[in-house]
Amino acid sequence: MYDVDFDAEKLVAECVDSIRVVTDAPIENCHCALWAVMQILGPHLRSENFSSLEKSAENYQVNVETCHDRVALEQSASTLFDIFLEKQELSYSADQDDETICAALDGFCDIVNKTDPRIPMAVISKNNWEWMSQMLIVLQTDQNDSVREHLLSTLQVLMEKCGEPVKRTLVDTQLPISLVPLTQKSNGIQVGALRVLAILYSTEAEIPLEQLDYLNIDYFQRLYHHMTDYQKTDVLEMCTNFCGLLQRQNLDLSAVFEPIRENPYECANLGIVLIQEMNRKCTVRRLQFLHHVIELGETVLSKLFYENDLKVLAHVLARESINHSDKEIRQLCLTSLRLLLATKTVNSDDDIEYALANFDEN
């Protein structure tokens, strides 16, 4: 027999990993579970070692290099990488096991969703994003809609979990251009394709100008006309995010707004969703988009929105110009409110006058 060296941090990490393996719960829940057990045992097991364990458990940080999730995700990514290469070799063959890649992508996303975002970021960015590059090739070449839908879901998960670094990388690839025809299909895949495109353009990076040749007036005209083919909030997010990037780069906005000017009646669904989402949450890009819509003038507004909806919008802007915690958003709300009143499509009232008179510059 020999004595095992006591390493509180290592022991806590092993406990969290063990809970993760047994329960398949998100890693933060595993940490919470361990901490809860320590709190239960604490009054009964007072010792120097246990106090060290308690402190280590309280200050636990995932070791992104060695934890269970890192190993599991590396294995999952490696399996998928081999499948990506095989898919490319068999791209013109019927000898493909599409169920295997779909199941593997589901397993990969399950780990990503439940672990620390630094782990998938480390895995997919290795070797100059080689894993991601191979996945995009499969998305662009595979003809099985189920496979493509799973690939789109994986991209969505990675962007939502890892955030801006993944978006910045993807926006500078051919992915946005390859998504455009997928968003114009009518077999269901257009829903996931548009959602990925909308999330992708929530980046702060610049849009490569080549993409503007595809996301033109005809594209947005068709998008508004077929809005019921998508989740309506995805259409709004696509428009607001894309418009925000164009505005940041001082580029022409007519692709987004000219179809609204030409046929506002056909864009009425967009107007309804815009007010609903503004009432739920005001963001800078939504407010910038709204400002440009209001600038289209009284004739367009009266056809795009119902009168009562414009009243609701005015009160949302008045409320948020007073209550929102972000100064930029308060200022944008006030600016849009004043512009809306100037179109004479909405009459002021006591609540609106109160907002106009009590705007907080600080």
mmCIF file of C-alpha atoms in Angstrom:
data_model
loop_
_atom_site.group_PDB
_atom_site.id
_atom_site.type_symbol
_atom_site.label_atom_id
_atom_site.label_comp_id
_atom_site.label_asym_id
_atom_site.label_seq_id
_atom_site.Cartn_x
_atom_site.Cartn_y
_atom_site.Cartn_z
ATOM 1 C CA MET A 1 0.000 0.000 0.000
ATOM 2 C CA TYR A 2 1.094 3.560 -0.607
ATOM 3 C CA ASP A 3 -0.285 6.966 0.241
ATOM 4 C CA VAL A 4 -1.867 9.002 -2.547
ATOM 5 C CA ASP A 5 -0.771 12.624 -2.679
ATOM 6 C CA PHE A 6 -3.607 14.934 -1.773
ATOM 7 C CA ASP A 7 -4.278 17.510 -4.519
ATOM 8 C CA ALA A 8 -7.529 19.316 -3.787
ATOM 9 C CA GLU A 9 -7.839 21.026 -7.187
ATOM 10 C CA LYS A 10 -7.167 17.819 -9.093
ATOM 11 C CA LEU A 11 -9.614 15.862 -6.926
ATOM 12 C CA VAL A 12 -12.377 18.429 -7.436
ATOM 13 C CA ALA A 13 -11.793 18.405 -11.205
ATOM 14 C CA GLU A 14 -12.017 14.596 -11.233
ATOM 15 C CA CYS A 15 -15.253 14.735 -9.239
ATOM 16 C CA VAL A 16 -16.839 17.223 -11.643
ATOM 17 C CA ASP A 17 -15.753 15.095 -14.606
ATOM 18 C CA SER A 18 -17.188 11.971 -12.978
ATOM 19 C CA ILE A 19 -20.528 13.677 -12.364
ATOM 20 C CA ARG A 20 -20.475 14.875 -15.974
ATOM 21 C CA VAL A 21 -19.878 11.335 -17.275
ATOM 22 C CA VAL A 22 -22.543 9.708 -15.097
ATOM 23 C CA THR A 23 -25.303 12.320 -15.423
ATOM 24 C CA ASP A 24 -24.599 13.859 -18.849
ATOM 25 C CA ALA A 25 -25.652 17.164 -17.282
ATOM 26 C CA PRO A 26 -24.158 20.523 -18.372
ATOM 27 C CA ILE A 27 -20.776 21.053 -16.800
ATOM 28 C CA GLU A 28 -21.889 24.066 -14.752
ATOM 29 C CA ASN A 29 -24.649 21.892 -13.238
ATOM 30 C CA CYS A 30 -22.073 19.251 -12.369
ATOM 31 C CA HIS A 31 -20.033 21.847 -10.519
ATOM 32 C CA CYS A 32 -23.157 23.033 -8.678
ATOM 33 C CA ALA A 33 -23.993 19.448 -7.725
ATOM 34 C CA LEU A 34 -20.531 18.887 -6.262
ATOM 35 C CA TRP A 35 -20.693 22.148 -4.333
ATOM 36 C CA ALA A 36 -24.109 21.202 -2.933
ATOM 37 C CA VAL A 37 -22.746 17.861 -1.716
ATOM 38 C CA MET A 38 -19.791 19.597 -0.105
ATOM 39 C CA GLN A 39 -22.171 21.888 1.767
ATOM 40 C CA ILE A 40 -24.116 18.898 3.061
ATOM 41 C CA LEU A 41 -21.006 17.010 4.170
ATOM 42 C CA GLY A 42 -19.156 20.032 5.559
ATOM 43 C CA PRO A 43 -20.641 20.084 9.083
ATOM 44 C CA HIS A 44 -19.760 16.393 9.538
ATOM 45 C CA LEU A 45 -16.274 16.193 8.001
ATOM 46 C CA ARG A 46 -14.333 19.115 9.375
ATOM 47 C CA SER A 47 -10.616 18.704 8.635
ATOM 48 C CA GLU A 48 -7.821 20.560 6.942
ATOM 49 C CA ASN A 49 -8.131 18.425 3.821
ATOM 50 C CA PHE A 50 -11.872 18.891 3.611
ATOM 51 C CA SER A 51 -11.497 22.645 4.009
ATOM 52 C CA SER A 52 -9.056 22.591 1.077
ATOM 53 C CA LEU A 53 -11.592 20.618 -0.951
ATOM 54 C CA GLU A 54 -14.318 23.119 -0.114
ATOM 55 C CA LYS A 55 -12.161 26.023 -1.197
ATOM 56 C CA SER A 56 -11.154 24.274 -4.420
ATOM 57 C CA ALA A 57 -14.763 23.369 -5.163
ATOM 58 C CA GLU A 58 -15.877 26.946 -4.599
ATOM 59 C CA ASN A 59 -13.160 28.287 -6.927
ATOM 60 C CA TYR A 60 -13.393 25.482 -9.509
ATOM 61 C CA GLN A 61 -12.434 26.412 -13.072
ATOM 62 C CA VAL A 62 -12.659 24.030 -15.989
ATOM 63 C CA ASN A 63 -9.275 22.895 -17.277
ATOM 64 C CA VAL A 64 -9.946 23.240 -20.985
ATOM 65 C CA GLU A 65 -6.859 21.212 -21.877
ATOM 66 C CA THR A 66 -7.430 18.072 -19.832
ATOM 67 C CA CYS A 67 -11.057 17.805 -18.705
ATOM 68 C CA HIS A 68 -13.396 15.022 -19.779
ATOM 69 C CA ASP A 69 -15.298 17.252 -22.203
ATOM 70 C CA ARG A 70 -12.104 18.240 -24.013
ATOM 71 C CA VAL A 71 -11.190 14.603 -24.559
ATOM 72 C CA ALA A 72 -14.731 13.659 -25.596
ATOM 73 C CA LEU A 73 -15.087 16.583 -27.987
ATOM 74 C CA GLU A 74 -11.682 15.939 -29.542
ATOM 75 C CA GLN A 75 -12.751 12.346 -30.206
ATOM 76 C CA SER A 76 -16.097 13.446 -31.638
ATOM 77 C CA ALA A 77 -14.457 16.063 -33.852
ATOM 78 C CA SER A 78 -11.891 13.548 -35.088
ATOM 79 C CA THR A 79 -14.612 11.074 -36.022
ATOM 80 C CA LEU A 80 -16.512 13.789 -37.877
ATOM 81 C CA PHE A 81 -13.374 14.991 -39.651
ATOM 82 C CA ASP A 82 -12.843 11.514 -41.074
ATOM 83 C CA ILE A 83 -16.508 11.425 -42.148
ATOM 84 C CA PHE A 84 -16.169 14.848 -43.815
ATOM 85 C CA LEU A 85 -13.227 13.607 -45.865
ATOM 86 C CA GLU A 86 -15.030 10.389 -46.757
ATOM 87 C CA LYS A 87 -18.127 12.351 -47.793
ATOM 88 C CA GLN A 88 -16.035 14.395 -50.183
ATOM 89 C CA GLU A 89 -14.473 11.268 -51.684
ATOM 90 C CA LEU A 90 -17.935 9.721 -52.162
ATOM 91 C CA SER A 91 -19.682 12.927 -53.214
ATOM 92 C CA TYR A 92 -20.814 11.398 -56.492
ATOM 93 C CA SER A 93 -21.589 7.977 -55.056
ATOM 94 C CA ALA A 94 -24.706 6.510 -53.500
ATOM 95 C CA ASP A 95 -22.474 4.601 -51.062
ATOM 96 C CA GLN A 96 -22.859 7.049 -48.174
ATOM 97 C CA ASP A 97 -24.128 6.475 -44.659
ATOM 98 C CA ASP A 98 -25.987 9.699 -44.002
ATOM 99 C CA GLU A 99 -27.413 8.474 -40.694
ATOM 100 C CA THR A 100 -23.885 8.140 -39.320
ATOM 101 C CA ILE A 101 -22.901 11.749 -39.975
ATOM 102 C CA CYS A 102 -26.233 13.031 -38.637
ATOM 103 C CA ALA A 103 -25.866 11.048 -35.424
ATOM 104 C CA ALA A 104 -22.236 12.148 -35.055
ATOM 105 C CA LEU A 105 -23.201 15.806 -35.504
ATOM 106 C CA ASP A 106 -25.946 15.426 -32.885
ATOM 107 C CA GLY A 107 -23.425 13.981 -30.426
ATOM 108 C CA PHE A 108 -20.917 16.736 -31.161
ATOM 109 C CA CYS A 109 -23.526 19.460 -30.603
ATOM 110 C CA ASP A 110 -24.683 17.841 -27.377
ATOM 111 C CA ILE A 111 -21.180 18.155 -25.908
ATOM 112 C CA VAL A 112 -20.766 21.714 -27.208
ATOM 113 C CA ASN A 113 -24.047 22.801 -25.635
ATOM 114 C CA LYS A 114 -23.135 21.336 -22.252
ATOM 115 C CA THR A 115 -19.541 22.413 -21.865
ATOM 116 C CA ASP A 116 -17.404 25.505 -21.432
ATOM 117 C CA PRO A 117 -17.348 27.510 -24.723
ATOM 118 C CA ARG A 118 -13.552 27.667 -24.644
ATOM 119 C CA ILE A 119 -13.427 23.930 -25.289
ATOM 120 C CA PRO A 120 -15.253 23.813 -28.656
ATOM 121 C CA MET A 121 -13.460 27.004 -29.622
ATOM 122 C CA ALA A 122 -10.091 25.319 -29.042
ATOM 123 C CA VAL A 123 -11.125 22.182 -30.920
ATOM 124 C CA ILE A 124 -12.600 23.743 -34.060
ATOM 125 C CA SER A 125 -9.963 26.464 -34.489
ATOM 126 C CA LYS A 126 -6.958 24.118 -34.535
ATOM 127 C CA ASN A 127 -4.744 24.078 -37.619
ATOM 128 C CA ASN A 128 -6.167 27.346 -38.956
ATOM 129 C CA TRP A 129 -9.808 26.189 -38.625
ATOM 130 C CA GLU A 130 -9.213 23.070 -40.715
ATOM 131 C CA TRP A 131 -12.099 21.147 -39.111
ATOM 132 C CA MET A 132 -14.537 23.954 -39.858
ATOM 133 C CA SER A 133 -13.276 24.271 -43.423
ATOM 134 C CA GLN A 134 -13.934 20.607 -44.134
ATOM 135 C CA MET A 135 -17.433 20.857 -42.656
ATOM 136 C CA LEU A 136 -18.239 23.812 -44.920
ATOM 137 C CA ILE A 137 -17.091 21.847 -47.971
ATOM 138 C CA VAL A 138 -19.566 19.089 -47.095
ATOM 139 C CA LEU A 139 -22.352 21.641 -46.599
ATOM 140 C CA GLN A 140 -21.650 23.137 -50.015
ATOM 141 C CA THR A 141 -21.411 19.826 -51.877
ATOM 142 C CA ASP A 142 -23.714 17.325 -50.160
ATOM 143 C CA GLN A 143 -27.153 16.883 -51.700
ATOM 144 C CA ASN A 144 -28.896 15.200 -48.759
ATOM 145 C CA ASP A 145 -31.187 17.707 -47.041
ATOM 146 C CA SER A 146 -31.076 15.875 -43.720
ATOM 147 C CA VAL A 147 -27.274 16.102 -43.691
ATOM 148 C CA ARG A 148 -27.362 19.774 -44.642
ATOM 149 C CA GLU A 149 -29.939 20.535 -41.945
ATOM 150 C CA HIS A 150 -27.711 18.883 -39.344
ATOM 151 C CA LEU A 151 -24.711 20.850 -40.599
ATOM 152 C CA LEU A 152 -26.709 24.068 -40.366
ATOM 153 C CA SER A 153 -27.769 23.211 -36.820
ATOM 154 C CA THR A 154 -24.136 22.567 -35.919
ATOM 155 C CA LEU A 155 -23.102 25.957 -37.282
ATOM 156 C CA GLN A 156 -25.880 27.598 -35.283
ATOM 157 C CA VAL A 157 -24.792 25.866 -32.082
ATOM 158 C CA LEU A 158 -21.146 26.842 -32.596
ATOM 159 C CA MET A 159 -21.974 30.491 -33.288
ATOM 160 C CA GLU A 160 -24.310 30.739 -30.315
ATOM 161 C CA LYS A 161 -21.885 28.982 -27.963
ATOM 162 C CA CYS A 162 -18.545 30.407 -29.110
ATOM 163 C CA GLY A 163 -19.787 33.781 -30.297
ATOM 164 C CA GLU A 164 -17.895 36.444 -32.195
ATOM 165 C CA PRO A 165 -14.671 34.546 -33.078
ATOM 166 C CA VAL A 166 -16.651 31.902 -34.976
ATOM 167 C CA LYS A 167 -18.889 34.488 -36.673
ATOM 168 C CA ARG A 168 -15.887 36.544 -37.771
ATOM 169 C CA THR A 169 -14.260 33.469 -39.254
ATOM 170 C CA LEU A 170 -17.384 32.305 -41.086
ATOM 171 C CA VAL A 171 -18.404 35.679 -42.509
ATOM 172 C CA ASP A 172 -15.082 35.818 -44.348
ATOM 173 C CA THR A 173 -15.704 32.476 -46.116
ATOM 174 C CA GLN A 174 -17.965 31.425 -48.976
ATOM 175 C CA LEU A 175 -20.583 30.261 -46.454
ATOM 176 C CA PRO A 176 -22.897 33.307 -46.764
ATOM 177 C CA ILE A 177 -22.940 33.003 -50.562
ATOM 178 C CA SER A 178 -23.628 29.268 -50.403
ATOM 179 C CA LEU A 179 -26.472 29.878 -47.945
ATOM 180 C CA VAL A 180 -28.317 32.290 -50.254
ATOM 181 C CA PRO A 181 -29.760 29.590 -52.589
ATOM 182 C CA LEU A 182 -30.603 27.402 -49.584
ATOM 183 C CA THR A 183 -32.656 30.239 -48.071
ATOM 184 C CA GLN A 184 -34.680 30.361 -51.292
ATOM 185 C CA LYS A 185 -35.774 26.735 -51.253
ATOM 186 C CA SER A 186 -39.240 25.693 -50.087
ATOM 187 C CA ASN A 187 -38.627 22.194 -48.704
ATOM 188 C CA GLY A 188 -37.924 23.223 -45.092
ATOM 189 C CA ILE A 189 -34.168 23.699 -45.283
ATOM 190 C CA GLN A 190 -34.681 27.413 -45.956
ATOM 191 C CA VAL A 191 -35.665 27.915 -42.308
ATOM 192 C CA GLY A 192 -32.359 26.736 -40.872
ATOM 193 C CA ALA A 193 -30.354 28.392 -43.643
ATOM 194 C CA LEU A 194 -31.881 31.810 -42.984
ATOM 195 C CA ARG A 195 -31.428 31.438 -39.223
ATOM 196 C CA VAL A 196 -27.722 30.690 -39.678
ATOM 197 C CA LEU A 197 -27.338 33.637 -42.048
ATOM 198 C CA ALA A 198 -29.112 35.963 -39.595
ATOM 199 C CA ILE A 199 -26.918 34.849 -36.684
ATOM 200 C CA LEU A 200 -23.815 35.091 -38.861
ATOM 201 C CA TYR A 201 -24.547 38.731 -39.683
ATOM 202 C CA SER A 202 -24.902 39.601 -36.013
ATOM 203 C CA THR A 203 -21.093 39.792 -36.123
ATOM 204 C CA GLU A 204 -19.222 43.061 -35.730
ATOM 205 C CA ALA A 205 -16.900 42.154 -38.612
ATOM 206 C CA GLU A 206 -17.084 43.759 -42.041
ATOM 207 C CA ILE A 207 -18.999 42.075 -44.861
ATOM 208 C CA PRO A 208 -16.857 41.114 -47.867
ATOM 209 C CA LEU A 209 -18.241 43.205 -50.733
ATOM 210 C CA GLU A 210 -18.642 40.118 -52.944
ATOM 211 C CA GLN A 211 -21.576 39.020 -50.787
ATOM 212 C CA LEU A 212 -23.566 42.134 -51.709
ATOM 213 C CA ASP A 213 -23.918 40.823 -55.274
ATOM 214 C CA TYR A 214 -26.081 38.011 -53.893
ATOM 215 C CA LEU A 215 -27.913 39.840 -51.103
ATOM 216 C CA ASN A 216 -29.432 42.404 -53.430
ATOM 217 C CA ILE A 217 -32.840 44.007 -53.972
ATOM 218 C CA ASP A 218 -34.209 40.892 -55.669
ATOM 219 C CA TYR A 219 -33.134 38.769 -52.705
ATOM 220 C CA PHE A 220 -34.896 40.893 -50.106
ATOM 221 C CA GLN A 221 -37.940 41.382 -52.306
ATOM 222 C CA ARG A 222 -38.344 37.626 -52.474
ATOM 223 C CA LEU A 223 -37.640 37.284 -48.733
ATOM 224 C CA TYR A 224 -40.436 39.701 -47.826
ATOM 225 C CA HIS A 225 -42.829 38.093 -50.318
ATOM 226 C CA HIS A 226 -42.241 34.589 -48.918
ATOM 227 C CA MET A 227 -41.954 35.581 -45.261
ATOM 228 C CA THR A 228 -44.419 32.879 -44.180
ATOM 229 C CA ASP A 229 -41.911 30.237 -45.360
ATOM 230 C CA TYR A 230 -39.628 31.155 -42.442
ATOM 231 C CA GLN A 231 -39.683 31.873 -38.754
ATOM 232 C CA LYS A 232 -40.711 35.513 -38.961
ATOM 233 C CA THR A 233 -38.285 36.637 -36.269
ATOM 234 C CA ASP A 234 -35.432 35.169 -38.348
ATOM 235 C CA VAL A 235 -36.447 37.385 -41.275
ATOM 236 C CA LEU A 236 -36.383 40.423 -38.997
ATOM 237 C CA GLU A 237 -33.011 39.489 -37.508
ATOM 238 C CA MET A 238 -31.584 38.931 -40.985
ATOM 239 C CA CYS A 239 -32.740 42.391 -42.068
ATOM 240 C CA THR A 240 -31.692 44.249 -38.935
ATOM 241 C CA ASN A 241 -28.290 42.561 -38.684
ATOM 242 C CA PHE A 242 -27.470 42.933 -42.378
ATOM 243 C CA CYS A 243 -28.628 46.563 -42.338
ATOM 244 C CA GLY A 244 -26.487 47.232 -39.264
ATOM 245 C CA LEU A 245 -23.365 45.956 -40.998
ATOM 246 C CA LEU A 246 -24.082 47.911 -44.163
ATOM 247 C CA GLN A 247 -24.554 51.065 -42.126
ATOM 248 C CA ARG A 248 -21.334 50.449 -40.189
ATOM 249 C CA GLN A 249 -19.446 50.216 -43.506
ATOM 250 C CA ASN A 250 -21.264 53.224 -45.009
ATOM 251 C CA LEU A 251 -22.678 51.034 -47.780
ATOM 252 C CA ASP A 252 -25.873 51.467 -49.786
ATOM 253 C CA LEU A 253 -28.980 50.296 -47.884
ATOM 254 C CA SER A 254 -31.360 50.191 -50.849
ATOM 255 C CA ALA A 255 -31.268 46.391 -51.144
ATOM 256 C CA VAL A 256 -33.075 46.148 -47.795
ATOM 257 C CA PHE A 257 -35.397 49.156 -47.988
ATOM 258 C CA GLU A 258 -36.267 49.642 -51.647
ATOM 259 C CA PRO A 259 -38.589 46.582 -51.709
ATOM 260 C CA ILE A 260 -40.420 48.039 -48.695
ATOM 261 C CA ARG A 261 -40.782 51.404 -50.423
ATOM 262 C CA GLU A 262 -42.013 49.805 -53.648
ATOM 263 C CA ASN A 263 -44.589 47.491 -52.079
ATOM 264 C CA PRO A 264 -45.242 48.216 -48.388
ATOM 265 C CA TYR A 265 -48.472 46.192 -48.325
ATOM 266 C CA GLU A 266 -46.481 43.060 -49.165
ATOM 267 C CA CYS A 267 -44.145 43.781 -46.236
ATOM 268 C CA ALA A 268 -46.894 44.152 -43.617
ATOM 269 C CA ASN A 269 -45.864 40.951 -41.832
ATOM 270 C CA LEU A 270 -42.392 42.399 -41.369
ATOM 271 C CA GLY A 271 -43.907 45.518 -39.818
ATOM 272 C CA ILE A 272 -45.954 43.491 -37.344
ATOM 273 C CA VAL A 273 -42.958 41.402 -36.255
ATOM 274 C CA LEU A 274 -40.796 44.516 -35.938
ATOM 275 C CA ILE A 275 -43.204 46.101 -33.442
ATOM 276 C CA GLN A 276 -43.663 42.833 -31.533
ATOM 277 C CA GLU A 277 -39.934 42.312 -31.154
ATOM 278 C CA MET A 278 -39.281 45.951 -30.308
ATOM 279 C CA ASN A 279 -41.841 45.624 -27.526
ATOM 280 C CA ARG A 280 -40.047 42.523 -26.284
ATOM 281 C CA LYS A 281 -36.505 43.886 -26.559
ATOM 282 C CA CYS A 282 -35.005 47.041 -28.055
ATOM 283 C CA THR A 283 -31.548 46.617 -29.571
ATOM 284 C CA VAL A 284 -29.306 49.068 -31.377
ATOM 285 C CA ARG A 285 -29.647 47.299 -34.719
ATOM 286 C CA ARG A 286 -33.428 47.009 -34.475
ATOM 287 C CA LEU A 287 -33.680 50.701 -33.695
ATOM 288 C CA GLN A 288 -31.366 51.621 -36.562
ATOM 289 C CA PHE A 289 -33.493 49.514 -38.893
ATOM 290 C CA LEU A 290 -36.682 51.113 -37.565
ATOM 291 C CA HIS A 291 -35.248 54.590 -38.099
ATOM 292 C CA HIS A 292 -34.671 53.852 -41.786
ATOM 293 C CA VAL A 293 -38.183 52.421 -42.102
ATOM 294 C CA ILE A 294 -39.688 55.585 -40.605
ATOM 295 C CA GLU A 295 -37.580 57.657 -43.001
ATOM 296 C CA LEU A 296 -39.522 56.057 -45.874
ATOM 297 C CA GLY A 297 -42.290 58.491 -44.991
ATOM 298 C CA GLU A 298 -45.970 58.755 -44.203
ATOM 299 C CA THR A 299 -47.238 57.095 -47.380
ATOM 300 C CA VAL A 300 -45.161 53.965 -46.823
ATOM 301 C CA LEU A 301 -45.784 53.824 -43.063
ATOM 302 C CA SER A 302 -49.557 54.051 -43.466
ATOM 303 C CA LYS A 303 -49.480 51.012 -45.753
ATOM 304 C CA LEU A 304 -46.842 49.046 -43.849
ATOM 305 C CA PHE A 305 -48.452 49.394 -40.387
ATOM 306 C CA TYR A 306 -51.976 49.506 -39.010
ATOM 307 C CA GLU A 307 -52.794 52.772 -37.242
ATOM 308 C CA ASN A 308 -53.153 51.096 -33.842
ATOM 309 C CA ASP A 309 -49.811 49.326 -34.314
ATOM 310 C CA LEU A 310 -48.105 52.669 -34.901
ATOM 311 C CA LYS A 311 -49.602 53.912 -31.633
ATOM 312 C CA VAL A 312 -48.190 50.859 -29.879
ATOM 313 C CA LEU A 313 -44.806 51.511 -31.474
ATOM 314 C CA ALA A 314 -44.814 55.143 -30.341
ATOM 315 C CA HIS A 315 -45.524 54.098 -26.756
ATOM 316 C CA VAL A 316 -42.803 51.428 -26.856
ATOM 317 C CA LEU A 317 -40.308 54.070 -27.983
ATOM 318 C CA ALA A 318 -41.538 56.497 -25.311
ATOM 319 C CA ARG A 319 -41.261 53.848 -22.602
ATOM 320 C CA GLU A 320 -37.788 52.690 -23.575
ATOM 321 C CA SER A 321 -36.484 56.264 -23.966
ATOM 322 C CA ILE A 322 -37.184 56.654 -20.253
ATOM 323 C CA ASN A 323 -36.644 53.187 -18.780
ATOM 324 C CA HIS A 324 -33.877 51.493 -20.771
ATOM 325 C CA SER A 325 -30.548 51.200 -18.969
ATOM 326 C CA ASP A 326 -28.441 51.784 -22.110
ATOM 327 C CA LYS A 327 -27.959 55.459 -23.012
ATOM 328 C CA GLU A 328 -27.437 54.752 -26.722
ATOM 329 C CA ILE A 329 -30.707 52.842 -26.916
ATOM 330 C CA ARG A 330 -32.560 55.592 -25.016
ATOM 331 C CA GLN A 331 -31.203 58.143 -27.470
ATOM 332 C CA LEU A 332 -32.129 56.033 -30.513
ATOM 333 C CA CYS A 333 -35.653 55.529 -29.134
ATOM 334 C CA LEU A 334 -36.107 59.257 -28.640
ATOM 335 C CA THR A 335 -34.777 60.039 -32.132
ATOM 336 C CA SER A 336 -37.122 57.517 -33.761
ATOM 337 C CA LEU A 337 -40.047 58.736 -31.668
ATOM 338 C CA ARG A 338 -39.513 62.320 -32.806
ATOM 339 C CA LEU A 339 -39.166 61.204 -36.412
ATOM 340 C CA LEU A 340 -42.335 59.115 -36.164
ATOM 341 C CA LEU A 341 -44.323 62.050 -34.765
ATOM 342 C CA ALA A 342 -43.010 64.250 -37.567
ATOM 343 C CA THR A 343 -44.594 61.919 -40.166
ATOM 344 C CA LYS A 344 -48.042 62.751 -38.714
ATOM 345 C CA THR A 345 -48.970 59.061 -38.682
ATOM 346 C CA VAL A 346 -49.220 59.134 -34.872
ATOM 347 C CA ASN A 347 -50.568 61.807 -32.567
ATOM 348 C CA SER A 348 -48.812 62.601 -29.309
ATOM 349 C CA ASP A 349 -50.438 62.050 -25.910
ATOM 350 C CA ASP A 350 -49.563 62.549 -22.240
ATOM 351 C CA ASP A 351 -47.257 59.501 -22.039
ATOM 352 C CA ILE A 352 -45.381 60.504 -25.170
ATOM 353 C CA GLU A 353 -45.092 64.120 -24.055
ATOM 354 C CA TYR A 354 -43.754 62.948 -20.704
ATOM 355 C CA ALA A 355 -41.045 60.920 -22.468
ATOM 356 C CA LEU A 356 -40.110 63.834 -24.698
ATOM 357 C CA ALA A 357 -39.849 66.181 -21.732
ATOM 358 C CA ASN A 358 -37.986 63.880 -19.366
ATOM 359 C CA PHE A 359 -35.248 62.280 -21.473
ATOM 360 C CA ASP A 360 -32.177 61.591 -19.353
ATOM 361 C CA GLU A 361 -28.994 62.667 -21.131
ATOM 362 C CA ASN A 362 -26.962 60.686 -18.601
#
